Short mmCIF file of C-alpha atoms and ligand atoms in Angstrom, two decimals:
data_model
loop_
_atom_site.label_atom_id
_atom_site.label_comp_id
_atom_site.label_asym_id
_atom_site.label_seq_id
_atom_site.Cartn_x
_atom_site.Cartn_y
_atom_site.Cartn_z
CA MET A 1 97.67 9.99 -121.45
CA GLU A 2 97.22 13.36 -119.61
CA ASN A 3 100.18 13.07 -117.30
CA ALA A 4 102.53 11.39 -119.71
CA LEU A 5 101.70 14.02 -122.34
CA LYS A 6 102.34 16.81 -119.85
CA THR A 7 105.78 15.32 -119.08
CA LEU A 8 106.56 14.94 -122.69
CA LYS A 9 105.62 18.55 -123.38
CA THR A 10 107.94 19.73 -120.60
CA TRP A 11 110.84 17.64 -121.96
CA ILE A 12 110.34 19.09 -125.41
CA ASP A 13 109.84 22.69 -124.22
CA ASP A 14 113.14 22.46 -122.28
CA SER A 15 115.20 20.82 -124.92
CA THR A 16 117.21 21.86 -127.94
CA ASN A 17 118.43 18.34 -128.61
CA VAL A 18 115.46 16.09 -129.37
CA VAL A 19 115.95 13.09 -131.68
CA PHE A 20 113.10 11.12 -133.17
CA PHE A 21 113.43 7.43 -134.11
CA GLY A 22 110.50 6.15 -136.08
CA GLY A 23 109.05 3.40 -138.23
CA ALA A 24 106.15 2.58 -140.47
CA GLY A 25 103.61 3.78 -137.92
CA VAL A 26 104.67 7.33 -138.64
CA SER A 27 103.18 7.05 -142.13
CA THR A 28 100.03 5.00 -141.55
CA GLU A 29 98.09 8.22 -141.06
CA SER A 30 99.31 9.30 -144.53
CA GLY A 31 97.56 6.17 -145.87
CA ILE A 32 100.59 3.94 -146.17
CA PRO A 33 100.06 0.57 -144.49
CA ASP A 34 102.75 -0.70 -142.00
CA PHE A 35 104.00 -4.31 -141.88
CA ARG A 36 102.69 -5.71 -138.60
CA SER A 37 99.40 -3.97 -137.61
CA VAL A 38 96.24 -6.01 -138.18
CA ASP A 39 95.66 -4.14 -141.42
CA GLY A 40 99.40 -4.20 -142.29
CA LEU A 41 101.00 -5.86 -145.28
CA TYR A 42 101.98 -9.01 -143.26
CA HIS A 43 98.32 -9.82 -142.76
CA GLN A 44 97.39 -9.60 -146.42
CA LYS A 45 97.59 -12.68 -148.73
CA PHE A 46 100.28 -12.95 -151.30
CA ASN A 47 101.89 -15.97 -153.05
CA TYR A 48 104.89 -15.56 -150.72
CA PRO A 49 105.38 -13.83 -147.32
CA PRO A 50 106.28 -10.15 -147.82
CA GLU A 51 109.59 -10.56 -145.89
CA GLU A 52 110.58 -13.22 -148.44
CA ILE A 53 109.61 -11.08 -151.45
CA LEU A 54 111.60 -8.17 -150.02
CA SER A 55 114.73 -10.22 -149.51
CA HIS A 56 117.86 -10.00 -151.64
CA SER A 57 117.79 -13.64 -152.65
CA PHE A 58 114.19 -13.36 -153.81
CA PHE A 59 115.05 -10.20 -155.79
CA GLU A 60 117.74 -12.17 -157.60
CA ARG A 61 115.61 -15.31 -158.06
CA ASN A 62 112.31 -13.82 -159.08
CA PRO A 63 112.75 -10.08 -160.07
CA ASP A 64 109.46 -10.06 -162.06
CA TYR A 65 107.44 -10.91 -158.97
CA PHE A 66 109.51 -8.60 -156.78
CA TYR A 67 108.84 -5.60 -159.04
CA ARG A 68 105.14 -6.48 -159.38
CA PHE A 69 104.78 -6.48 -155.55
CA TYR A 70 107.06 -3.45 -155.16
CA ARG A 71 105.15 -1.30 -157.63
CA GLU A 72 101.77 -2.20 -156.13
CA LYS A 73 102.71 -2.05 -152.40
CA MET A 74 105.83 -0.06 -151.86
CA LEU A 75 105.53 3.00 -154.08
CA PRO A 76 103.04 5.38 -152.40
CA LEU A 77 104.09 8.32 -154.51
CA GLU A 78 100.83 10.25 -154.00
CA ALA A 79 101.10 10.09 -150.14
CA GLN A 80 101.48 13.40 -148.27
CA PRO A 81 103.16 14.13 -144.98
CA ASN A 82 100.86 14.07 -141.91
CA ILE A 83 100.89 15.98 -138.69
CA VAL A 84 103.76 13.90 -137.25
CA HIS A 85 106.08 14.60 -140.17
CA ARG A 86 105.09 18.32 -140.14
CA VAL A 87 105.58 18.79 -136.38
CA LEU A 88 109.05 17.11 -136.48
CA ALA A 89 110.08 19.37 -139.38
CA LYS A 90 108.92 22.41 -137.43
CA TRP A 91 110.81 21.39 -134.33
CA GLU A 92 114.03 21.12 -136.41
CA LYS A 93 113.39 24.56 -137.91
CA ASP A 94 112.81 25.97 -134.44
CA GLY A 95 116.13 24.56 -133.23
CA LYS A 96 114.59 21.88 -130.98
CA LEU A 97 115.18 18.72 -132.96
CA ARG A 98 118.58 17.59 -134.18
CA ALA A 99 117.68 14.55 -136.30
CA VAL A 100 115.10 12.07 -137.50
CA VAL A 101 116.25 8.50 -137.68
CA THR A 102 113.80 6.49 -139.68
CA GLN A 103 113.25 2.94 -140.88
CA ASN A 104 110.80 4.28 -143.52
CA ILE A 105 111.57 4.42 -147.15
CA ASP A 106 108.77 6.77 -148.25
CA GLY A 107 110.64 10.09 -148.18
CA LEU A 108 107.79 11.85 -146.31
CA HIS A 109 110.06 13.45 -143.64
CA GLN A 110 111.92 15.32 -146.33
CA LYS A 111 108.69 16.17 -148.12
CA ALA A 112 107.54 17.81 -144.87
CA GLY A 113 110.78 19.91 -144.75
CA SER A 114 113.01 17.86 -142.44
CA GLN A 115 116.70 18.29 -143.27
CA THR A 116 118.68 15.88 -141.13
CA VAL A 117 117.10 12.51 -141.78
CA PHE A 118 118.97 9.18 -141.41
CA GLU A 119 117.18 6.69 -143.63
CA LEU A 120 118.33 3.41 -142.26
CA HIS A 121 116.53 1.40 -144.90
CA GLY A 122 117.13 3.78 -147.87
CA SER A 123 114.44 5.47 -149.99
CA VAL A 124 112.14 4.50 -152.84
CA LEU A 125 112.88 7.96 -154.27
CA ARG A 126 116.40 6.81 -155.29
CA ASN A 127 117.01 4.09 -157.80
CA TYR A 128 120.26 3.20 -159.56
CA CYS A 129 121.23 1.11 -162.55
CA MET A 130 123.12 -1.94 -161.32
CA ARG A 131 125.33 -1.81 -164.37
CA CYS A 132 126.26 1.89 -165.11
CA GLY A 133 125.06 3.46 -161.78
CA LYS A 134 122.77 5.99 -163.44
CA PHE A 135 120.08 7.54 -161.16
CA HIS A 136 116.38 7.07 -161.88
CA ASP A 137 113.49 8.55 -160.02
CA ALA A 138 110.57 6.69 -158.50
CA ALA A 139 108.22 7.59 -161.37
CA PHE A 140 110.70 5.67 -163.66
CA ILE A 141 110.06 2.53 -161.66
CA ARG A 142 106.36 3.10 -161.42
CA ASP A 143 105.95 3.69 -165.13
CA SER A 144 108.19 0.80 -166.25
CA ARG A 145 106.87 -2.67 -167.02
CA GLY A 146 108.38 -5.91 -165.74
CA VAL A 147 111.96 -5.60 -164.56
CA PRO A 148 112.91 -1.88 -165.02
CA LYS A 149 115.85 -1.52 -167.45
CA CYS A 150 118.23 1.40 -167.85
CA ALA A 151 119.16 2.66 -171.38
CA CYS A 152 122.42 0.65 -170.99
CA GLY A 153 120.45 -2.53 -170.43
CA GLY A 154 121.18 -2.91 -166.69
CA THR A 155 118.49 -3.54 -164.11
CA VAL A 156 117.44 -0.48 -162.11
CA LYS A 157 117.31 -1.33 -158.42
CA PRO A 158 115.65 0.78 -155.65
CA ASP A 159 118.08 2.14 -153.08
CA VAL A 160 116.20 0.25 -150.41
CA VAL A 161 117.80 -2.11 -147.98
CA LEU A 162 116.28 -5.53 -148.59
CA TYR A 163 116.28 -8.32 -146.01
CA GLU A 164 119.73 -10.10 -146.07
CA GLU A 165 121.37 -6.75 -147.18
CA GLY A 166 123.59 -4.61 -144.86
CA LEU A 167 122.82 -1.09 -143.82
CA ASP A 168 124.86 1.87 -145.14
CA ASP A 169 127.81 2.57 -142.78
CA ALA A 170 127.65 6.34 -142.88
CA THR A 171 123.95 6.40 -142.25
CA VAL A 172 124.28 4.11 -139.25
CA SER A 173 127.19 6.13 -137.83
CA GLY A 174 125.21 9.36 -138.19
CA ALA A 175 122.20 7.79 -136.50
CA ILE A 176 124.27 6.40 -133.67
CA SER A 177 125.92 9.75 -133.08
CA ALA A 178 122.54 11.59 -132.99
CA ILE A 179 120.96 9.05 -130.62
CA SER A 180 123.87 8.74 -128.29
CA ASN A 181 124.09 12.52 -127.86
CA ALA A 182 120.37 13.14 -127.65
CA ASP A 183 118.79 14.77 -124.64
CA VAL A 184 115.29 13.59 -125.43
CA LEU A 185 114.75 10.50 -127.58
CA ILE A 186 111.23 9.96 -128.95
CA VAL A 187 110.59 6.48 -130.42
CA GLY A 188 107.39 6.19 -132.37
CA GLY A 189 105.43 4.01 -134.81
CA THR A 190 107.73 1.05 -134.79
CA SER A 191 107.34 -2.50 -133.53
CA LEU A 192 111.12 -2.47 -132.71
CA THR A 193 111.51 -5.98 -134.10
CA VAL A 194 113.62 -5.36 -137.23
CA TYR A 195 117.34 -5.57 -136.55
CA PRO A 196 119.89 -4.06 -136.58
CA ALA A 197 117.80 -0.88 -136.81
CA ALA A 198 115.80 -1.48 -133.61
CA GLY A 199 119.05 -2.03 -131.62
CA LEU A 200 120.17 1.50 -132.30
CA ILE A 201 117.99 2.96 -129.58
CA ARG A 202 120.26 1.18 -127.08
CA TYR A 203 122.86 3.89 -127.80
CA TYR A 204 120.69 6.44 -126.03
CA ARG A 205 122.31 7.40 -122.69
CA GLY A 206 119.79 9.93 -121.28
CA SER A 207 116.80 9.51 -119.07
CA LYS A 208 114.06 10.98 -121.30
CA LEU A 209 113.12 8.16 -123.66
CA ALA A 210 109.47 8.51 -124.72
CA LEU A 211 107.95 5.60 -126.58
CA ILE A 212 104.76 6.32 -128.56
CA ASN A 213 103.20 3.32 -130.20
CA ARG A 214 99.74 1.95 -130.71
CA ASP A 215 100.78 -1.60 -129.81
CA GLU A 216 103.19 -2.82 -127.10
CA THR A 217 106.92 -3.20 -128.01
CA PRO A 218 109.69 -5.20 -126.49
CA TYR A 219 111.25 -1.91 -125.26
CA ASP A 220 108.22 -0.67 -123.32
CA ALA A 221 109.84 -1.55 -119.99
CA ALA A 222 113.04 0.27 -120.87
CA ALA A 223 111.32 3.57 -121.69
CA ASP A 224 110.91 6.43 -119.30
CA LEU A 225 107.57 7.32 -120.74
CA VAL A 226 105.16 5.07 -122.68
CA LEU A 227 102.13 6.27 -124.61
CA HIS A 228 100.03 3.57 -126.31
CA GLU A 229 98.33 6.12 -128.54
CA THR A 230 98.23 7.02 -132.21
CA LEU A 231 101.02 9.39 -133.16
CA GLY A 232 98.45 11.69 -134.82
CA ASP A 233 96.68 12.20 -131.49
CA VAL A 234 99.91 12.92 -129.60
CA PHE A 235 101.55 15.21 -132.24
CA GLY A 236 98.18 16.86 -132.79
CA GLU A 237 98.95 18.55 -129.42
CA TRP A 238 101.53 20.64 -131.23
CA LYS A 239 99.35 21.66 -134.14
P1 LIG B 301 106.08 -2.43 -138.23
O1 LIG B 301 106.76 -3.63 -137.78
O2 LIG B 301 105.01 -2.61 -139.26
O3 LIG B 301 105.44 -1.74 -136.95
C1 LIG B 301 104.72 -0.56 -137.07
C2 LIG B 301 104.25 -0.23 -135.61
O4 LIG B 301 103.67 1.06 -135.67
C3 LIG B 301 103.26 -1.19 -134.96
O5 LIG B 301 103.79 -1.61 -133.70
C4 LIG B 301 101.98 -0.44 -134.83
O6 LIG B 301 101.32 -0.61 -133.57
C5 LIG B 301 102.48 1.05 -134.84
N1 LIG B 301 101.57 2.00 -135.44
C6 LIG B 301 100.94 1.87 -136.62
N2 LIG B 301 100.20 3.05 -136.87
C7 LIG B 301 100.44 3.87 -135.82
C8 LIG B 301 99.97 5.18 -135.48
N3 LIG B 301 99.19 5.83 -136.28
N4 LIG B 301 100.33 5.64 -134.26
C9 LIG B 301 101.17 4.97 -133.45
N5 LIG B 301 101.61 3.70 -133.71
C10 LIG B 301 101.27 3.20 -134.92
O7 LIG B 301 107.10 -1.35 -138.84
P2 LIG B 301 108.59 -1.04 -138.35
O8 LIG B 301 108.87 0.33 -138.98
O9 LIG B 301 108.84 -1.26 -136.94
O10 LIG B 301 109.39 -2.17 -139.19
C11 LIG B 301 110.41 -1.87 -139.93
C12 LIG B 301 110.13 -2.07 -141.40
C13 LIG B 301 108.84 -1.63 -141.93
C14 LIG B 301 111.16 -1.23 -142.11
O11 LIG B 301 112.07 -2.01 -142.79
C15 LIG B 301 110.41 -0.31 -143.04
O12 LIG B 301 111.13 -0.10 -144.24
C16 LIG B 301 109.15 -0.98 -143.30
N6 LIG B 301 108.00 -0.26 -143.83
C17 LIG B 301 108.08 1.05 -144.16
C18 LIG B 301 107.01 1.72 -144.63
C19 LIG B 301 107.18 3.19 -145.00
O13 LIG B 301 108.23 3.59 -145.52
N7 LIG B 301 106.09 4.04 -144.81
C20 LIG B 301 105.78 1.10 -144.84
C21 LIG B 301 105.70 -0.26 -144.45
C22 LIG B 301 106.76 -0.93 -143.94
#
């Protein structure tokens, strides 16, 4: 870790165009389980596999079960940003970091103060009535029972990209632009197995791609620097 960390520090010290691409592993140290770690959601027992529950067709077919699972597992409203979120926000404030591109839906980057955040998979903090389009906050979903209903009678759906749904075009364009123009790209806390999100790091054209992930990923060989460490340990260096 010593040498790799030294190199990473030099890259960051010398740059004003760092971009961070992250996933669920960024928030595990805030107490939010990821999907694929041994203690992640995919290793817990439910009546259906989580990727099926979190799909568009399941949402349509069995909204009651969807919302029961969603309220219990996907709404960590008490969670607080950890050192990773805080350091990234500070780098942006200091003029070093241009953007965070995240697959997370927990809103913790913004809670830490980050301004330019491309949320590829949406956010649990935004919810809209499928009939009249009215906005509802996350507490509305948490405090509702069964399928959450707007005053107009429509179902209120989280602004979260479910499996089988497409990503928002403007968010993807913004993310691609940030990644393809980045000087340093730090990829962290993601298994890089969920597409099309994972494929976006292919737009990076530089030679300072640092990958920080506890487990191996399919992109390890393509990175210029690989740290198989926890993000908290690495970002703790910038405390
Ligand atoms: P994933 O597939 O669960 O992978 C997470 C990766 O992070 C794994 O490879 C772990 O080894 C690694 N990891 C976990 N904790 C740490 C840590 N502290 N330090 C370093 N590495 C760590 O999650 P992805 O983000 O790759 O998959 C994309 C899904 C997960 C997206 O659709 C997200 O919406 C979804 N998700 C989001 C959240 C959230 O918003 N916090 C939580 C759970 C799942």
